[in-house]
Short mmCIF file of C-alpha atoms in Angstrom, two decimals:
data_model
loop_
_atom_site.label_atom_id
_atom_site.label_comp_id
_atom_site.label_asym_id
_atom_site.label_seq_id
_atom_site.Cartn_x
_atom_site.Cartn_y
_atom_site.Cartn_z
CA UNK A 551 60.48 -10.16 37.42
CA UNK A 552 60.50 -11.42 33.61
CA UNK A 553 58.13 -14.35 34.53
CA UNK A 554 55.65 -12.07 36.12
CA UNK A 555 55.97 -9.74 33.22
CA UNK A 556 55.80 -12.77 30.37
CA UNK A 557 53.06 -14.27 32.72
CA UNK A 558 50.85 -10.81 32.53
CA UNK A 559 51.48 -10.57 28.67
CA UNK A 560 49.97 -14.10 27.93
CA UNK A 561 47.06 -13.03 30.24
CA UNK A 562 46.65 -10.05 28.19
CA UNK A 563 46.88 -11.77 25.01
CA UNK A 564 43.92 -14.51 26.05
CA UNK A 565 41.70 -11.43 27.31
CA UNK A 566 42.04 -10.14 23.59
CA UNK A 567 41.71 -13.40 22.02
CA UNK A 568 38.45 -14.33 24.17
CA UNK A 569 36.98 -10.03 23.68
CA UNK A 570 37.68 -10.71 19.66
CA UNK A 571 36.02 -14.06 19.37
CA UNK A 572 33.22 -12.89 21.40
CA UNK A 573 32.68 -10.23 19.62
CA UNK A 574 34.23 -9.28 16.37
CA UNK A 575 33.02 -5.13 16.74
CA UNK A 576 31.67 -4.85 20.14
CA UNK A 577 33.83 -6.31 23.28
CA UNK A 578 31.56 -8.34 25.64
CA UNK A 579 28.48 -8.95 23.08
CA UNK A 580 28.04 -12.65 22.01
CA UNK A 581 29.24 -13.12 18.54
CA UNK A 582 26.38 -13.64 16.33
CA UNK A 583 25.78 -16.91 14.16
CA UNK A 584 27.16 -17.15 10.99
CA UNK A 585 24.89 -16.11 8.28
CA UNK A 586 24.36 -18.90 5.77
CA UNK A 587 21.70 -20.17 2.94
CA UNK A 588 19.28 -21.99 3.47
CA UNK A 589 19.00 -25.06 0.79
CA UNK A 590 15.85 -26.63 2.14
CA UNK A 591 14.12 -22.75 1.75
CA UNK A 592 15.65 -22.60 -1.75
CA UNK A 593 14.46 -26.10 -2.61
CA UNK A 594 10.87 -24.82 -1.80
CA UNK A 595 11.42 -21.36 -2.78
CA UNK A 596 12.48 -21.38 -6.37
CA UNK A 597 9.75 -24.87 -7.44
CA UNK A 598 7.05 -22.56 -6.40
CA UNK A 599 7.97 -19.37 -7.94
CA UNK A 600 8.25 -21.71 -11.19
CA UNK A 601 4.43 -23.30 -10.15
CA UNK A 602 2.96 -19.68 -10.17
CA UNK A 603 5.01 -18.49 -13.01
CA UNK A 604 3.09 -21.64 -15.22
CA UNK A 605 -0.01 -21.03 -13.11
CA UNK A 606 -0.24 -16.97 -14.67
CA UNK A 607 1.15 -18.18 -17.86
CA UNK A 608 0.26 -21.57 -19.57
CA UNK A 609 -2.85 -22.17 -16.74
CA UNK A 610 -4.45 -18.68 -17.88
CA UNK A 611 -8.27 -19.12 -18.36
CA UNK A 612 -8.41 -22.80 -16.98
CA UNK A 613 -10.54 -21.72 -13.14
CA UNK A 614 -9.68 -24.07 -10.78
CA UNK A 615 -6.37 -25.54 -11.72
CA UNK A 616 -5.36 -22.02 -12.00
CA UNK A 617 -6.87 -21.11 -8.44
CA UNK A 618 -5.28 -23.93 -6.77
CA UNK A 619 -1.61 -23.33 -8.78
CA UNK A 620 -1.55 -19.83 -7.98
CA UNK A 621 -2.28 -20.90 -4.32
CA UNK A 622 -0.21 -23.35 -3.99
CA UNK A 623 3.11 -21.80 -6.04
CA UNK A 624 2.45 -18.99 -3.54
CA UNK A 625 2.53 -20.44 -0.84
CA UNK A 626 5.73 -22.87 -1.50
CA UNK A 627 7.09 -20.06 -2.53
CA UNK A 628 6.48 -17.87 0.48
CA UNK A 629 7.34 -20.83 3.19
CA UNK A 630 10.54 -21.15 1.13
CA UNK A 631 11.67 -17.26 1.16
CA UNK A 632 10.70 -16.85 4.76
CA UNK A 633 13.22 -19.81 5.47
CA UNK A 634 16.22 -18.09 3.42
CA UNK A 635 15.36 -14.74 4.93
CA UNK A 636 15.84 -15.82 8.38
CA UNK A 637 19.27 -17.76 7.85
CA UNK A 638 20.47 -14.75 5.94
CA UNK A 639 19.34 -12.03 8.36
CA UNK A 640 18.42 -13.71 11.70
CA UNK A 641 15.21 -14.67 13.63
CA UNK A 642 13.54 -10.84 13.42
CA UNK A 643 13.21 -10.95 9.60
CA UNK A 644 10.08 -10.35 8.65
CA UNK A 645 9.02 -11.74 4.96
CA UNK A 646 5.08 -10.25 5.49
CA UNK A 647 6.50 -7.21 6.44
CA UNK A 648 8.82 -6.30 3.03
CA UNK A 649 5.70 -7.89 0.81
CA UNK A 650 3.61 -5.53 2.47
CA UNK A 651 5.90 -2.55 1.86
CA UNK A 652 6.61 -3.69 -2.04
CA UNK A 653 2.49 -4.00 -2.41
CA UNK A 654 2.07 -0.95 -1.58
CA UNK A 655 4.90 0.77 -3.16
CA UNK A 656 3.57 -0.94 -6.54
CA UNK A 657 0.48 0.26 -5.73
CA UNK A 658 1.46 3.75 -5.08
CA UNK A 659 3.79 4.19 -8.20
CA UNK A 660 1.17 2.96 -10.57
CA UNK A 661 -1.29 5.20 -8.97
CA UNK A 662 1.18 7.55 -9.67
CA UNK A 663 2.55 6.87 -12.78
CA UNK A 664 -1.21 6.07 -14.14
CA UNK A 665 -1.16 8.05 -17.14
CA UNK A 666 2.18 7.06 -18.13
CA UNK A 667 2.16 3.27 -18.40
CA UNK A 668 0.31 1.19 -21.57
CA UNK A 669 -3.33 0.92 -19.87
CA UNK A 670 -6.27 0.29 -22.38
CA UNK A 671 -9.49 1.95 -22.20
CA UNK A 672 -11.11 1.63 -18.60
CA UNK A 673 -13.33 4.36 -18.64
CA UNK A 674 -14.81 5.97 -21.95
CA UNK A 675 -17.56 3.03 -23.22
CA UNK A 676 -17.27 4.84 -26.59
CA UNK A 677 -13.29 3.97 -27.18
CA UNK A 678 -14.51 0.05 -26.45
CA UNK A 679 -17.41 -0.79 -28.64
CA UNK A 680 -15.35 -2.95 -30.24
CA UNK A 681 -13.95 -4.57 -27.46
CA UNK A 682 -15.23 -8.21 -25.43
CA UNK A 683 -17.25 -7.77 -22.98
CA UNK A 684 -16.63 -10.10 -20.02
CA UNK A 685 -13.27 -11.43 -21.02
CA UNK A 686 -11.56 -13.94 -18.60
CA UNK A 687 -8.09 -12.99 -17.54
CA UNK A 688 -5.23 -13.44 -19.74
CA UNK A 689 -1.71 -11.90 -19.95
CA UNK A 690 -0.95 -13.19 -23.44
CA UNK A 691 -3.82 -9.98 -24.68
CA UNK A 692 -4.07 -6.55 -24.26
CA UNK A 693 -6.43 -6.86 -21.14
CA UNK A 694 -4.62 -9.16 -18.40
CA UNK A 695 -7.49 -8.96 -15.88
CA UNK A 696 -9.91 -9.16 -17.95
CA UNK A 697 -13.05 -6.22 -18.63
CA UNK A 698 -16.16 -5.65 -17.56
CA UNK A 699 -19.41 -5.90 -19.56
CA UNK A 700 -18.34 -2.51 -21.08
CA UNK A 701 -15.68 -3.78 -22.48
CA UNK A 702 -13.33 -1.50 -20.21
CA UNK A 703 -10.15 -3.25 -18.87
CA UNK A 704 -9.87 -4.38 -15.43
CA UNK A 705 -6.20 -3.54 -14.98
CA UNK A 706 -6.73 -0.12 -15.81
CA UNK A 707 -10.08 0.64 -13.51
CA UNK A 708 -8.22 -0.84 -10.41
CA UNK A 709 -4.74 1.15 -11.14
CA UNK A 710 -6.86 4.09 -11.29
CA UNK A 711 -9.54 3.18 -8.64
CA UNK A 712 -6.40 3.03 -6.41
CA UNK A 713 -6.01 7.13 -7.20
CA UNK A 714 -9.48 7.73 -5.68
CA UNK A 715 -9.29 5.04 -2.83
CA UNK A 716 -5.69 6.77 -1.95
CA UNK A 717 -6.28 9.98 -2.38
CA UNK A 718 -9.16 10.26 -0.46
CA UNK A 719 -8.67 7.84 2.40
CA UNK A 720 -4.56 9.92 2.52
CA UNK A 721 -6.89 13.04 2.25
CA UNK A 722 -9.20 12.04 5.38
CA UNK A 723 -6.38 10.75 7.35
CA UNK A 724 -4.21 14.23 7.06
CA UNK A 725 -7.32 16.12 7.77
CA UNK A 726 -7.57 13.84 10.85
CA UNK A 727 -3.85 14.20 12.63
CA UNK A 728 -4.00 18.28 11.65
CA UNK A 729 -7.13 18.94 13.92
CA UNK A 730 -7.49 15.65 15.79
CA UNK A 731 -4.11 16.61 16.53
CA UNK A 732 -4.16 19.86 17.20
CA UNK A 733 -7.51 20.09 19.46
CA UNK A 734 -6.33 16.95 21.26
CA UNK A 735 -2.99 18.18 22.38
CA UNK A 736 -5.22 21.71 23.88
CA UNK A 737 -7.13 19.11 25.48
CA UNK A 738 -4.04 17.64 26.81
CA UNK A 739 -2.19 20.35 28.11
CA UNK A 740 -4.73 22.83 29.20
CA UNK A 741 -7.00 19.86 30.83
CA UNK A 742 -10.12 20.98 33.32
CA UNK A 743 -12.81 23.06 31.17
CA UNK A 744 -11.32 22.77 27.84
CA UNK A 745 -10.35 18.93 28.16
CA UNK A 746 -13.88 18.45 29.36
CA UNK A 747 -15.68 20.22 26.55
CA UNK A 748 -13.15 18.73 23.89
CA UNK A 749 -14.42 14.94 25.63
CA UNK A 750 -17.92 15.87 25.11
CA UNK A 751 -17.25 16.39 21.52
CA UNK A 752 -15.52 13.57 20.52
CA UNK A 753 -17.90 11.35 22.92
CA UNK A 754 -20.79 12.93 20.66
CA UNK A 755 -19.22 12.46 17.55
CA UNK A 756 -18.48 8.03 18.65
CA UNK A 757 -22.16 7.87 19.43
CA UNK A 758 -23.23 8.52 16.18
CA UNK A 759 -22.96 5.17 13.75
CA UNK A 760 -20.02 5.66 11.25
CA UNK A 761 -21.84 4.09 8.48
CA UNK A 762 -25.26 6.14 8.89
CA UNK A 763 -22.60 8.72 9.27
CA UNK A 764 -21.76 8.29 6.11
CA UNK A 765 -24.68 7.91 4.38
CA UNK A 766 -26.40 11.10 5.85
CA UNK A 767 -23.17 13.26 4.54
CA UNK A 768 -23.25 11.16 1.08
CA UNK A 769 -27.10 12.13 0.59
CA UNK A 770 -26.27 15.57 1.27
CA UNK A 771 -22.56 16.41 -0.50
CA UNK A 772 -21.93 16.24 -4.09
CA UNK A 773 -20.14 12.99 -4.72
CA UNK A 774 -16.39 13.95 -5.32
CA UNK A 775 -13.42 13.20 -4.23
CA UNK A 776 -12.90 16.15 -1.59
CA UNK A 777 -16.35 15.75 0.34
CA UNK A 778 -16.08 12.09 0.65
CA UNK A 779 -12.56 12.82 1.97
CA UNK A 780 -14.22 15.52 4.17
CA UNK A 781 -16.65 13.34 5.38
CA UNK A 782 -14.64 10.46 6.42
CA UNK A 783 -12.37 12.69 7.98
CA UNK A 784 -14.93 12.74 10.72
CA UNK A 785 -14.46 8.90 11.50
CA UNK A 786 -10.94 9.51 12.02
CA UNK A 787 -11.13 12.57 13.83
CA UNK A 788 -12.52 11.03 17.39
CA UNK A 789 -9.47 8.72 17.75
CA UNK A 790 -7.21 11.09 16.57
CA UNK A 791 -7.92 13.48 19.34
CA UNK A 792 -8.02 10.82 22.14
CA UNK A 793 -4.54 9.65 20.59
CA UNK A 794 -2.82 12.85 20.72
CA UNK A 795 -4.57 13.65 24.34
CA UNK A 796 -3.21 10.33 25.73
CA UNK A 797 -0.01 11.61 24.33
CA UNK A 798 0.07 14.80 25.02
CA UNK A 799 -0.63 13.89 28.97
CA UNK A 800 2.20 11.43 28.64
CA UNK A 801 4.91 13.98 27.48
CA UNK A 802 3.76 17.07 28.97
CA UNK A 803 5.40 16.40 32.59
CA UNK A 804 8.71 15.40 30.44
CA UNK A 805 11.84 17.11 31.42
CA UNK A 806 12.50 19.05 27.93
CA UNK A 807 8.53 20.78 28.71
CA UNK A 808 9.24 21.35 32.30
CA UNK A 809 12.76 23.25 30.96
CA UNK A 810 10.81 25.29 28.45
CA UNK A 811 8.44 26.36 31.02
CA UNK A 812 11.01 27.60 33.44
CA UNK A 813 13.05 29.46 30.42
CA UNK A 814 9.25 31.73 30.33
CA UNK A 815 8.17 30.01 26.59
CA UNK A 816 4.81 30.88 25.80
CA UNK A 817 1.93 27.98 25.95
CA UNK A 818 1.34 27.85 22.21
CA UNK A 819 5.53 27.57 21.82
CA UNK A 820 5.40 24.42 24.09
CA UNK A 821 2.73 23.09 22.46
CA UNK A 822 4.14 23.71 18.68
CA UNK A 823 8.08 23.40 19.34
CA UNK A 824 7.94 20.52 22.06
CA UNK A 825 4.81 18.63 22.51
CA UNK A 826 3.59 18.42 18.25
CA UNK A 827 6.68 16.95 16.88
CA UNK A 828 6.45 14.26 19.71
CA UNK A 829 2.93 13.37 19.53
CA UNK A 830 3.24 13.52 15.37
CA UNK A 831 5.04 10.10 15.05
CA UNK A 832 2.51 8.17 16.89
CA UNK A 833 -0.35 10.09 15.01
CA UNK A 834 1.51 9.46 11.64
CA UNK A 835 1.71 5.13 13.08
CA UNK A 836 -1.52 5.12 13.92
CA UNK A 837 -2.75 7.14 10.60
CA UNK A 838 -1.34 4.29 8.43
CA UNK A 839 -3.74 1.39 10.35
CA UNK A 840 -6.48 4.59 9.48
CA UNK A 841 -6.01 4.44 6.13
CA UNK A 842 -6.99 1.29 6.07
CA UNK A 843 -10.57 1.14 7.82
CA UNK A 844 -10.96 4.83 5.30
CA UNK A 845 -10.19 2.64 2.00
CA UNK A 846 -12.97 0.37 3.19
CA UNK A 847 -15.46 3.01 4.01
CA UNK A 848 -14.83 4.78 0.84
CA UNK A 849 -15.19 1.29 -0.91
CA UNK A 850 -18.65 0.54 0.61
CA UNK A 851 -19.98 3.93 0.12
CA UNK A 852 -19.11 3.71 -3.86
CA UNK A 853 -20.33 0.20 -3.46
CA UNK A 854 -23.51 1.92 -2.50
CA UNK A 855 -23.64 4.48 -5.02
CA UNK A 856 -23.05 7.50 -2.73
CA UNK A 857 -19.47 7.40 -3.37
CA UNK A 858 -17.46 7.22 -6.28
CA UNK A 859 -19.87 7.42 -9.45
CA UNK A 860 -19.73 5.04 -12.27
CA UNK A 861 -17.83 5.00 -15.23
CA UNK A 862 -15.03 6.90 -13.03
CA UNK A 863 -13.40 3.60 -11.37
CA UNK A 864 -12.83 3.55 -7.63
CA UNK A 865 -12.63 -0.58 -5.98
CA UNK A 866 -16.11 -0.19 -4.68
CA UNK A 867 -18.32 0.44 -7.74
CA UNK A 868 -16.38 -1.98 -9.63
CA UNK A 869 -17.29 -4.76 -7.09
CA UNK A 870 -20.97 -3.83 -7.08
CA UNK A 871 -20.54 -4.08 -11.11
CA UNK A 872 -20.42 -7.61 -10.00
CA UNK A 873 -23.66 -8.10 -8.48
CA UNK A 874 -25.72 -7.01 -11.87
CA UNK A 875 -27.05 -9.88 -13.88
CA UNK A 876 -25.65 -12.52 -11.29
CA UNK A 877 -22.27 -11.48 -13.04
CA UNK A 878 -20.39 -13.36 -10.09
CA UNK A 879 -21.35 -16.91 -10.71
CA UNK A 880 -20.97 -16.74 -14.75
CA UNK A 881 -17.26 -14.20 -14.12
CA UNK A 882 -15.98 -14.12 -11.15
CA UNK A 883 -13.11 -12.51 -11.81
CA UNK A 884 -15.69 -9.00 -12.33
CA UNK A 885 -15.53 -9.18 -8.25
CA UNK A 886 -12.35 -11.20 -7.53
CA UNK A 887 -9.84 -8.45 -9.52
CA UNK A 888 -11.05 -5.02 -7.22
CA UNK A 889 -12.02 -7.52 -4.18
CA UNK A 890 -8.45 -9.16 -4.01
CA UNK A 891 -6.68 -5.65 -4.49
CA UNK A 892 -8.78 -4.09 -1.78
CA UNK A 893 -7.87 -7.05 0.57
CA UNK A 894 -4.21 -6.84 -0.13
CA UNK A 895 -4.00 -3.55 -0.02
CA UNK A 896 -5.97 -2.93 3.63
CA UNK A 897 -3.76 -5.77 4.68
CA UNK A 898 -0.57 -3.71 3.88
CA UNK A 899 -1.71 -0.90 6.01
CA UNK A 900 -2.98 -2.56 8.57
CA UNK A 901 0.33 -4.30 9.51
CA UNK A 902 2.51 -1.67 8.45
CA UNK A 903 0.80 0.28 10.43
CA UNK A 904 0.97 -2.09 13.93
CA UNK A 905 4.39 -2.14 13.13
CA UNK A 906 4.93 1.70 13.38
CA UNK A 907 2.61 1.34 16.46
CA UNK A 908 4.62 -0.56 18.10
CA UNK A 909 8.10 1.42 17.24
CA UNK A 910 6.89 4.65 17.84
CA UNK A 911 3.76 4.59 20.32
CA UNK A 912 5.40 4.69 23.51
CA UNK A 913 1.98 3.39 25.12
CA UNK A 914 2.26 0.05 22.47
CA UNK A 915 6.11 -0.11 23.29
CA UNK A 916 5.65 -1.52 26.68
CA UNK A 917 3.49 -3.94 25.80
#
């Protein structure tokens, strides 16, 4: 009887053991590698953040060699971090995806924070008389993007072009989910004559061009910032509706609706209590990759002149500044400073905004 008993205690024991070394917090998951730093990453890493600290610095106002440091440091730099990240937090780290998120929390704080921080002149042509016109980028002087042919500073027009591009396209977008939302989750749960008139609508509206669109309502509005956010409300409001109907039809035959139906709640309490706070998180997902296509359309209609009017900054009148008196070819950097911001910051959005797609669309999650 004490062998059996010693020999069911050692069994016991190695059953522990083997549970603790497979997993140290959860019995029967595989342990998970050892996280570790990554030398060779480092090694890249921290020469390129040194490159494209000389290449801001001591390379200021050279072109070229400046272009292809700030490319290259960059890009050592970002092979290098991408490296450490995944030793130190495993094969789903995503580098793209936190430089995204600090872009455009930058972005949004200076916005922000505009008339708080040390910006020179970048809109009154009276305070800069005395100011260069055309100067190159430097961060050693007061104007570390450069100016315009004004004479206003670069930094300052795109920190506060960012206001009007934000605001607005944010504007258009909340406009959007509130009634795109709200008439496409009717169309989802009442369905037969009001989903059919609710489709012709929104069919009508995607059969007119957005950028004629545009231009008809920019002709006709004053030029401010809440009718351009009205009007390109309407070129988020079509998908918006089909988004929330295709939603709406996916969680309406849910349990948790059937239950409130047979407890006696009222239509418009199913719709507000159950079915909006569901369909709201792939609206807001899908709102972010919005934002994006909205900065763009706000940029070209200021680029056009029926948007944003000049001296108030906003990214698309400062790269039309650039097409006056073949500015481009003699400074570049007129066009390259709002041109690179716009780019970087529709970038953020856009795969921000995939990524909430995909965690909280259940129609992208089973892809």
């Amino acid at each position: 009887m004490s062998d059996t008993s010693a020999h069911i205690e050692d069994t016991a024991n190695t059953t522990r053991t083997d549970a603790a070394v497979t997993s140290p917090s959860r019995p029967g998951k595989p342990a998970e590698p050892a996280r570790r730093v990554s030398w060779p990453g480092l090694a890249l890493a921290i020469p390129g953040l040194v490159v494209f600290g000389l290449s801001v610095t001591v390379l200021a106002g050279t072109g070229w060699p400046q272009i292809v440091a700030v490319i290259a440091g960059l890009g050592a730099s970002y092979m290098g971090l991408n490296r450490v990240g995944h030793a130190l937090f495993g094969a789903s780290f995503d580098l793209m995806f936190w430089v995204c998120t600090v872009w455009l929390i930058t972005l949004v704080g200076a916005a922000i924070l505009a008339p708080l921080l040390p910006l020179s002149e970048h809109q009154d042509i009276v305070h800069t008389l005395d100011a260069p016109g055309m100067a190159v980028p430097d961060l050693s002087t007061e104007n570390p993007l450069g100016t315009n042919n004004f004479g206003l500073d670069l930094l300052g027009r795109v920190v506060y072009g960012a206001r009007s591009s934000l605001v607005v396209s944010v504007g258009a977008v909340a406009i959007g989910m509130l009634v795109g939302g709200a008439i496409g989750i009717a169309a989802g749960y009442f369905r037969r004559a009001t989903d059919a008139t609710i489709g012709i609508f929104t069919n009508a509206l995607l059969a007119v061009p957005p950028l004629i669109l545009l231009i008809a309502l920019g002709t006709v509005l004053e030029p401010n910032l809440r009718n351009i956010a009205i009007a390109l409300s309407l070129l988020a409001l079509p998908s918006m509706i089909r988004m929330a109907r295709a939603n709406t039809l996916a969680f309406v035959q849910r349990e948790f609706v059937l239950a409130a139906q047979a407890l006696g709640a009222s239509r418009w309490r199913i719709m507000l209590r159950e079915l909006a706070p569901n369909v709201a998180l792939p609206l807001a997902s899908y709102g972010m990759v919005m934002v994006s296509v909205l900065i763009v359309a706000e940029a070209s209609l200021s680029f056009l002149g029926l948007g944003i009017q000049a001296p108030a900054p906003s990214w698309g009148n400062m790269i039309a500044e650039g097409q006056d008196n073949n500015a481009f070819s003699e400074h570049p950097h007129i066009v390259l400073v709002p041109g690179i911001t716009l780019f970087l910051t529709v970038f953020a959005f856009n795969l921000i905004g995939e990524k909430a797609r995909k965690r909280w669309d259940p129609r992208q999650a089973k892809l």
